[in-house]
PDB file of C-alpha atoms in Angstrom:
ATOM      1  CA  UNK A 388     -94.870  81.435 -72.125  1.00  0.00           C
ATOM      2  CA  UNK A 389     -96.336  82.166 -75.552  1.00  0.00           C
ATOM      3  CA  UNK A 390     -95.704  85.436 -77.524  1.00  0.00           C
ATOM      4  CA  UNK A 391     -98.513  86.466 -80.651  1.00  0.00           C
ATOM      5  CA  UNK A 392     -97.970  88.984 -83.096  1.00  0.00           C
ATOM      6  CA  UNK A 393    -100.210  89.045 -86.093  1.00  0.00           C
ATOM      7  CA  UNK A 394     -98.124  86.202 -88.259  1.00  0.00           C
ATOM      8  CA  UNK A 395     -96.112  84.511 -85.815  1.00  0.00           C
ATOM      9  CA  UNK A 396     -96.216  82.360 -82.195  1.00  0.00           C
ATOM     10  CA  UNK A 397     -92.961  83.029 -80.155  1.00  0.00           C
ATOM     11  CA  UNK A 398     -92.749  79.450 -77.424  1.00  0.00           C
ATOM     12  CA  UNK A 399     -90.973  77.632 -76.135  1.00  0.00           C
ATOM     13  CA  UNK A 400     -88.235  75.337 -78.459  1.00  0.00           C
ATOM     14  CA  UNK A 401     -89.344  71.408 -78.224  1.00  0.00           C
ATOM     15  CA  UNK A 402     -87.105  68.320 -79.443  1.00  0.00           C
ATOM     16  CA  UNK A 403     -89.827  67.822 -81.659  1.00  0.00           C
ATOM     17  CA  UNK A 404     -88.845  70.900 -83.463  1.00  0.00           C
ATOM     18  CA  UNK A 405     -85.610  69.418 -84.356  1.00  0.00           C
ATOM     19  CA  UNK A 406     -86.043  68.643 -88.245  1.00  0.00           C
ATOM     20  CA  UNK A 407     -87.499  72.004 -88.747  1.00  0.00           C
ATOM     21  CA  UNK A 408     -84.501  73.746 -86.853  1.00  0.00           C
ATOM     22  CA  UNK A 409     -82.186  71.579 -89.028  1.00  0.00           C
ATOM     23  CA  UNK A 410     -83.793  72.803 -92.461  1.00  0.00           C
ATOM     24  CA  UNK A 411     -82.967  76.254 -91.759  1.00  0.00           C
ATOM     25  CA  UNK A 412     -79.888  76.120 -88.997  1.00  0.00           C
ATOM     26  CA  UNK A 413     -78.382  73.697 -91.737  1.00  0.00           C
ATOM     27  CA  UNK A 414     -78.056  76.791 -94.183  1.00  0.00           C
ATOM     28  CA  UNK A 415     -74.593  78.384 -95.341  1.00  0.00           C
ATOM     29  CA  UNK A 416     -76.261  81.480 -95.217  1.00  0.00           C
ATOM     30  CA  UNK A 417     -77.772  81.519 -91.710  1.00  0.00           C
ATOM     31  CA  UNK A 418     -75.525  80.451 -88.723  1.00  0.00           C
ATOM     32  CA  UNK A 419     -72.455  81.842 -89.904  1.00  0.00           C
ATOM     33  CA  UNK A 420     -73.328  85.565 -90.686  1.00  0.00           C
ATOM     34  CA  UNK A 421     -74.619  85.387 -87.225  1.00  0.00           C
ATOM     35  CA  UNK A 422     -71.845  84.142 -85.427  1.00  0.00           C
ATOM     36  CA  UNK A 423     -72.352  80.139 -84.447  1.00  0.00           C
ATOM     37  CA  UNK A 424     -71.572  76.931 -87.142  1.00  0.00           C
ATOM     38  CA  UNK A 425     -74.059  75.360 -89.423  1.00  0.00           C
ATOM     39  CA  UNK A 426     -76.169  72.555 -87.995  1.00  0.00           C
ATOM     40  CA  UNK A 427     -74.734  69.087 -89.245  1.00  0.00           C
ATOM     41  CA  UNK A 428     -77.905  66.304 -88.866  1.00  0.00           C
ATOM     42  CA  UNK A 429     -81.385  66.639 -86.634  1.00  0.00           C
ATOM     43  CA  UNK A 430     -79.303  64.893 -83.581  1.00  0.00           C
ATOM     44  CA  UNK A 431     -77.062  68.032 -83.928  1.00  0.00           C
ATOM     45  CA  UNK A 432     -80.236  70.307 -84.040  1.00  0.00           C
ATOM     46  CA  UNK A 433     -81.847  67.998 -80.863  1.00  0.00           C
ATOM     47  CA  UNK A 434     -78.888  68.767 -79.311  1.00  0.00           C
ATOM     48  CA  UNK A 435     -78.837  72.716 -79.721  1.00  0.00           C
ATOM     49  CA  UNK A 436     -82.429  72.650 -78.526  1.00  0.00           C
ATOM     50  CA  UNK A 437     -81.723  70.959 -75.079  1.00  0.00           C
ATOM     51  CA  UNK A 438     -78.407  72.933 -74.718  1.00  0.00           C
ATOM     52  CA  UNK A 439     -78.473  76.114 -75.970  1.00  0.00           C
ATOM     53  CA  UNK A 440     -82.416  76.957 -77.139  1.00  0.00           C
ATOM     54  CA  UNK A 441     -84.266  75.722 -73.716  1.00  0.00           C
ATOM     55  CA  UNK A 442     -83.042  78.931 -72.339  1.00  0.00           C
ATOM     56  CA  UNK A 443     -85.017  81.302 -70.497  1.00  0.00           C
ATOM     57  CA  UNK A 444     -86.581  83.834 -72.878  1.00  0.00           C
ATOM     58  CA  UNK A 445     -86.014  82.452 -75.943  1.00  0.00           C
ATOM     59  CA  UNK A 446     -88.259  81.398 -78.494  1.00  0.00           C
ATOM     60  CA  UNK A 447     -88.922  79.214 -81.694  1.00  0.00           C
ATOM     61  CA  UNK A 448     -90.235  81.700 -84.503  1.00  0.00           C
ATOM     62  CA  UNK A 449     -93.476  80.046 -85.245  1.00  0.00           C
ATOM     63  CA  UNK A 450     -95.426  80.413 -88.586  1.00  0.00           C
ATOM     64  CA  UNK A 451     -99.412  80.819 -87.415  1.00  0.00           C
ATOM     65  CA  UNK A 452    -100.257  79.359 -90.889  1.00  0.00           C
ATOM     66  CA  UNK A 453     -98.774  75.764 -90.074  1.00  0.00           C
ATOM     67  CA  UNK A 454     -97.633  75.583 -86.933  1.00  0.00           C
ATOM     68  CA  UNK A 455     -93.703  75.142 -87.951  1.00  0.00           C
ATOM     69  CA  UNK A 456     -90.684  76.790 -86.253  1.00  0.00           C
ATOM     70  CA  UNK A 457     -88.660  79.046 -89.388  1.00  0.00           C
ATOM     71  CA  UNK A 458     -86.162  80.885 -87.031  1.00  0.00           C
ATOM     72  CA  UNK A 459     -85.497  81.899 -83.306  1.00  0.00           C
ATOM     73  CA  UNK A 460     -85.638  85.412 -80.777  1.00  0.00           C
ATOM     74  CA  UNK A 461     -84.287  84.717 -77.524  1.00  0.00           C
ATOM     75  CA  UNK A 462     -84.102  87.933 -75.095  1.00  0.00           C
ATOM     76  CA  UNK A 463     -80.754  87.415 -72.695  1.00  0.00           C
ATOM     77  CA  UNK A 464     -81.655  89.313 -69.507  1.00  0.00           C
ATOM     78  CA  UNK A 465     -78.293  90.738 -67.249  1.00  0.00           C
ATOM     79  CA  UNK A 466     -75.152  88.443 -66.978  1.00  0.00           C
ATOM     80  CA  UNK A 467     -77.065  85.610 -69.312  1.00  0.00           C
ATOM     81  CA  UNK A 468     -75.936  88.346 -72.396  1.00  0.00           C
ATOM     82  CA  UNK A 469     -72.716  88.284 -74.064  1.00  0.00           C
ATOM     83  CA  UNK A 470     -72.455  92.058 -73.630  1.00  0.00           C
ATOM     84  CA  UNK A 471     -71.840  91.773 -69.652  1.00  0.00           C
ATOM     85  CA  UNK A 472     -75.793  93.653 -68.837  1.00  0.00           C
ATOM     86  CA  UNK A 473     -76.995  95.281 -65.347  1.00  0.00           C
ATOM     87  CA  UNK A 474     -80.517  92.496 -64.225  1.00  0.00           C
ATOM     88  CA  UNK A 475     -82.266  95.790 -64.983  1.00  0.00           C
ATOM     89  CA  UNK A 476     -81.193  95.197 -69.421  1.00  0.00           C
ATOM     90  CA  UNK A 477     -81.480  92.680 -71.616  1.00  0.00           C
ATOM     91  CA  UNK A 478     -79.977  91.589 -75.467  1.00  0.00           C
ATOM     92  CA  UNK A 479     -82.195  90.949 -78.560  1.00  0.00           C
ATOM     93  CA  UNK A 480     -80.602  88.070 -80.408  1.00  0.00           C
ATOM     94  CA  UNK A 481     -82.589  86.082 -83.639  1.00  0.00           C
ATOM     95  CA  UNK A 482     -82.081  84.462 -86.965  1.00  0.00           C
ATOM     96  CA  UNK A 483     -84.958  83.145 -89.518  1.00  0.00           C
ATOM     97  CA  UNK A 484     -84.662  80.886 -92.268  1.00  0.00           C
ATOM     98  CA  UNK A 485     -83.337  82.087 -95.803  1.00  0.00           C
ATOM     99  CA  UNK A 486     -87.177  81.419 -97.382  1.00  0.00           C
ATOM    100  CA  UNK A 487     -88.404  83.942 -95.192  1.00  0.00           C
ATOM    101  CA  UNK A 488     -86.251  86.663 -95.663  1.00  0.00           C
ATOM    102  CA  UNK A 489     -87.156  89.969 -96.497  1.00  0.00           C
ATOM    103  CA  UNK A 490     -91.230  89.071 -95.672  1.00  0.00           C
ATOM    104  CA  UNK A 491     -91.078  91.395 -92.243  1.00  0.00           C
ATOM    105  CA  UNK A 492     -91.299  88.480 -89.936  1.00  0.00           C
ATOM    106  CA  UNK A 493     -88.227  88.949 -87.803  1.00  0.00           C
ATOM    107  CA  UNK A 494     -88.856  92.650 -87.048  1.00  0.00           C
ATOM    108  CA  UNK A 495     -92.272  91.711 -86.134  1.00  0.00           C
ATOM    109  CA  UNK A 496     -90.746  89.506 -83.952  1.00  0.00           C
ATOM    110  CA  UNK A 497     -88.632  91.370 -82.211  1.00  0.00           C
ATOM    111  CA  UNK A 498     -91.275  94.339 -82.107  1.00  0.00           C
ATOM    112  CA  UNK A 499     -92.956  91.778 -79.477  1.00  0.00           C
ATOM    113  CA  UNK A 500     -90.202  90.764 -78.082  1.00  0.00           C
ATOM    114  CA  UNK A 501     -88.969  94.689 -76.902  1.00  0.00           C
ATOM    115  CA  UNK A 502     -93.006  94.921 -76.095  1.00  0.00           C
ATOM    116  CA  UNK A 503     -92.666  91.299 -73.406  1.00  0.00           C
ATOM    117  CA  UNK A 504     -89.047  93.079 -72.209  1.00  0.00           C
ATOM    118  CA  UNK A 505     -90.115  96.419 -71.879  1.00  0.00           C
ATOM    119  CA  UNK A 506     -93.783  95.997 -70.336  1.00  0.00           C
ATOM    120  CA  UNK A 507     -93.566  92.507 -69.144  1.00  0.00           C
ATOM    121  CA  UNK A 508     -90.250  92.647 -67.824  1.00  0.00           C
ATOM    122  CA  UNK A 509     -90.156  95.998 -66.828  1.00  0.00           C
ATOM    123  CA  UNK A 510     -86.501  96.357 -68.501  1.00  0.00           C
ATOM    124  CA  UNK A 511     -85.211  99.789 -68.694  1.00  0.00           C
ATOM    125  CA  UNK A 512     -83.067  98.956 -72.268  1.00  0.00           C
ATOM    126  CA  UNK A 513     -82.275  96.727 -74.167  1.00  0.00           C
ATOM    127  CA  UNK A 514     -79.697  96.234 -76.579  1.00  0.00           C
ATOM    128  CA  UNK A 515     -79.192  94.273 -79.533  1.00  0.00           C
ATOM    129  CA  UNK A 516     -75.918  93.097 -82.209  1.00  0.00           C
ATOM    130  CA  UNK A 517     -74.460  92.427 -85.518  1.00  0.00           C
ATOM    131  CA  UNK A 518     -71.505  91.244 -87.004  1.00  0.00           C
ATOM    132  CA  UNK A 519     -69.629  93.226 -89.494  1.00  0.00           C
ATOM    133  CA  UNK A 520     -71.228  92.149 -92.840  1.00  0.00           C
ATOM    134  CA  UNK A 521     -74.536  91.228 -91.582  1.00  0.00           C
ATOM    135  CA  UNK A 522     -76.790  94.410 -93.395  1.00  0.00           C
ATOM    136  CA  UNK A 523     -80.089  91.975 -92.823  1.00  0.00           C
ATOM    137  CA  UNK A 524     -79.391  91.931 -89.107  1.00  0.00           C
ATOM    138  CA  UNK A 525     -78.549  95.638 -89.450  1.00  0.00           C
ATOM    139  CA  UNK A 526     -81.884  96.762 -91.366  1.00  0.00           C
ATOM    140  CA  UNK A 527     -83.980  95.012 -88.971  1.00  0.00           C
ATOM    141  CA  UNK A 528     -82.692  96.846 -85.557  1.00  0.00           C
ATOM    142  CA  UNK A 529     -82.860 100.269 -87.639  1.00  0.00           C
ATOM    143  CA  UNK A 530     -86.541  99.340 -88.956  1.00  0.00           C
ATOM    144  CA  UNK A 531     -87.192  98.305 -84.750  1.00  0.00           C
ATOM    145  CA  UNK A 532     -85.933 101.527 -83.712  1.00  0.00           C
ATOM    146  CA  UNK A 533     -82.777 100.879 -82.186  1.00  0.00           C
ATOM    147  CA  UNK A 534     -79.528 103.262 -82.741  1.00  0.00           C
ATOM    148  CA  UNK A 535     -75.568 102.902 -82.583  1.00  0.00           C
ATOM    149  CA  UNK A 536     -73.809 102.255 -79.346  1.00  0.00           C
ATOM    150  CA  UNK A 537     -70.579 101.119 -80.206  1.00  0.00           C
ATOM    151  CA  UNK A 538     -68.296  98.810 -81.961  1.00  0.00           C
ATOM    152  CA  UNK A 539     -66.000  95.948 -80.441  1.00  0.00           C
ATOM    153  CA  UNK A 540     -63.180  94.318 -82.509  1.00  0.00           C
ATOM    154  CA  UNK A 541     -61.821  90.723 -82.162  1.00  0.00           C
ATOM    155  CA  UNK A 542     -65.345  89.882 -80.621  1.00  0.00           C
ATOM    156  CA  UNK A 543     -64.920  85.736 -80.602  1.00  0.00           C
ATOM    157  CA  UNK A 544     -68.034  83.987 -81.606  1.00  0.00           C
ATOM    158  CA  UNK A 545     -69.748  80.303 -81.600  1.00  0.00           C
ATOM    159  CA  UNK A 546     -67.697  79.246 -84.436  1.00  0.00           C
ATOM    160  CA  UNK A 547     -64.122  78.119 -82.871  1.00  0.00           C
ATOM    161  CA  UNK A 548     -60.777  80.511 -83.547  1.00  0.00           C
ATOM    162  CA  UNK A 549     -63.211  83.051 -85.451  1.00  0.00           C
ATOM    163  CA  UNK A 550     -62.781  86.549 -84.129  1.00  0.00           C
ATOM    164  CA  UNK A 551     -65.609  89.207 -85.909  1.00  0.00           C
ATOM    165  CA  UNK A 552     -66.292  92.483 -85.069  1.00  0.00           C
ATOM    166  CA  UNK A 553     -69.259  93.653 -83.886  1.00  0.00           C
ATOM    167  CA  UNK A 554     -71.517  96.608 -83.893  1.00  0.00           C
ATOM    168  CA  UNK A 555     -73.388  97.137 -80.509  1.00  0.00           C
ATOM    169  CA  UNK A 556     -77.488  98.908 -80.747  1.00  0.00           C
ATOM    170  CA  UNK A 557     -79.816  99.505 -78.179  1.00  0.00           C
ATOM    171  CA  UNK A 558     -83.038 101.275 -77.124  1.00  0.00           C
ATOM    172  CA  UNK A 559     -84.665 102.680 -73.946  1.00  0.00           C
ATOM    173  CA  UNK A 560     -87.712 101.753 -72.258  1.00  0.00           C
ATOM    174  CA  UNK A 561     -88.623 105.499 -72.787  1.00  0.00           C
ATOM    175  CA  UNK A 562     -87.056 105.688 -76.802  1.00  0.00           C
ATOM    176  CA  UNK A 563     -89.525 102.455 -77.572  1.00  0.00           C
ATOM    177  CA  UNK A 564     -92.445 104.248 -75.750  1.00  0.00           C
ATOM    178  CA  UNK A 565     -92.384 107.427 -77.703  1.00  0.00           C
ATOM    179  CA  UNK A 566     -91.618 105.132 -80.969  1.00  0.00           C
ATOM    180  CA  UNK A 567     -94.760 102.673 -80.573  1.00  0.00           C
ATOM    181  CA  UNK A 568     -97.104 106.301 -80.474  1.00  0.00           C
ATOM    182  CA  UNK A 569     -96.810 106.260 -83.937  1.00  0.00           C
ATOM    183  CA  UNK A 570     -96.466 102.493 -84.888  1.00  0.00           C
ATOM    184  CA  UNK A 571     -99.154 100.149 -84.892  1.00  0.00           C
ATOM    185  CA  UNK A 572     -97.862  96.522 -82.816  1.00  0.00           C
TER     186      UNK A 572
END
């Protein structure tokens, strides 16, 4: 499946995507903040595409203007999320590059992605995370509408022995609904 918003494709990860995944996922600044280790080579990147990207609902963050993957949205639906979800939920989780921070393409992103899980998908909420320290991550879920669940401590993560802790958002089907009246998607 393919996802448009007015900047960005949302599809499907593809091997071939593997150098472009390695620029960003390659970062200091990227992986860590969000939990999982810094990609070490394009085999490492190939790798994370076959194992961990091909998932179900999730996407490469695609750039209309040239066709390249900057970042990635995936949309973990019931037990598939970390947070231990009812089939009936899902969890938001993305990352873009550091050149395209602060341009508005991750909320966009995820604006379509709560669209594809609320209409779509017929989800009644979903939810969505960040790890202490992470005020991008933060900023975008506010900007998307979602509010403060809860906070869990000594929350382990993709990088090995690291424990973080981690503040827990979400949104209703019905809370998007009466937010999208007054946005324009």
């Amino acid at each position: 499946m393919i996802l448009e918003t007015e900047r960005l494709l949302l599809r499907p990860w593809e091997e071939r995507d593997a150098e472009d995944l390695y620029r960003y996922a390659s970062h200091p600044d990227v992986g860590p903040i969000a939990g999982w280790p810094v990609h070490t080579s394009v085999e490492n990147s190939r790798e994370i595409i076959r194992e961990v990207l091909s998932a179900p609902e999730t996407y490469a963050v695609v750039l209309k203007e040239n066709g390249h993957p900057v970042g990635s949205i995936g949309l973990m639906i019931g037990e598939t999320s970390n947070i231990g979800l009812p089939k009936t939920e899902g969890e938001i989780g993305y990352w873009i590059g550091v050149p395209y921070w602060g341009r508005g393409l991750i909320p966009e992103a995820v604006r379509e992605i709560l669209r594809h899980g609320f209409v779509d998908l017929n989800l009644s909420k979903i939810w969505c995370g960040y790890f202490d320290g992470n005020q991008k991550s933060k900023r975008v879920q506010e900007k998307c509408g979602f509010h403060y669940h809860h906070s869990s401590e000594n929350v382990p993560c993709a990088i090995e022995g690291l424990l973080r802790t981690e503040h827990i958002t979400c949104q209703t089907k019905e809370e998007w609904s009466n937010m999208k009246e007054g946005i324009e998607y």
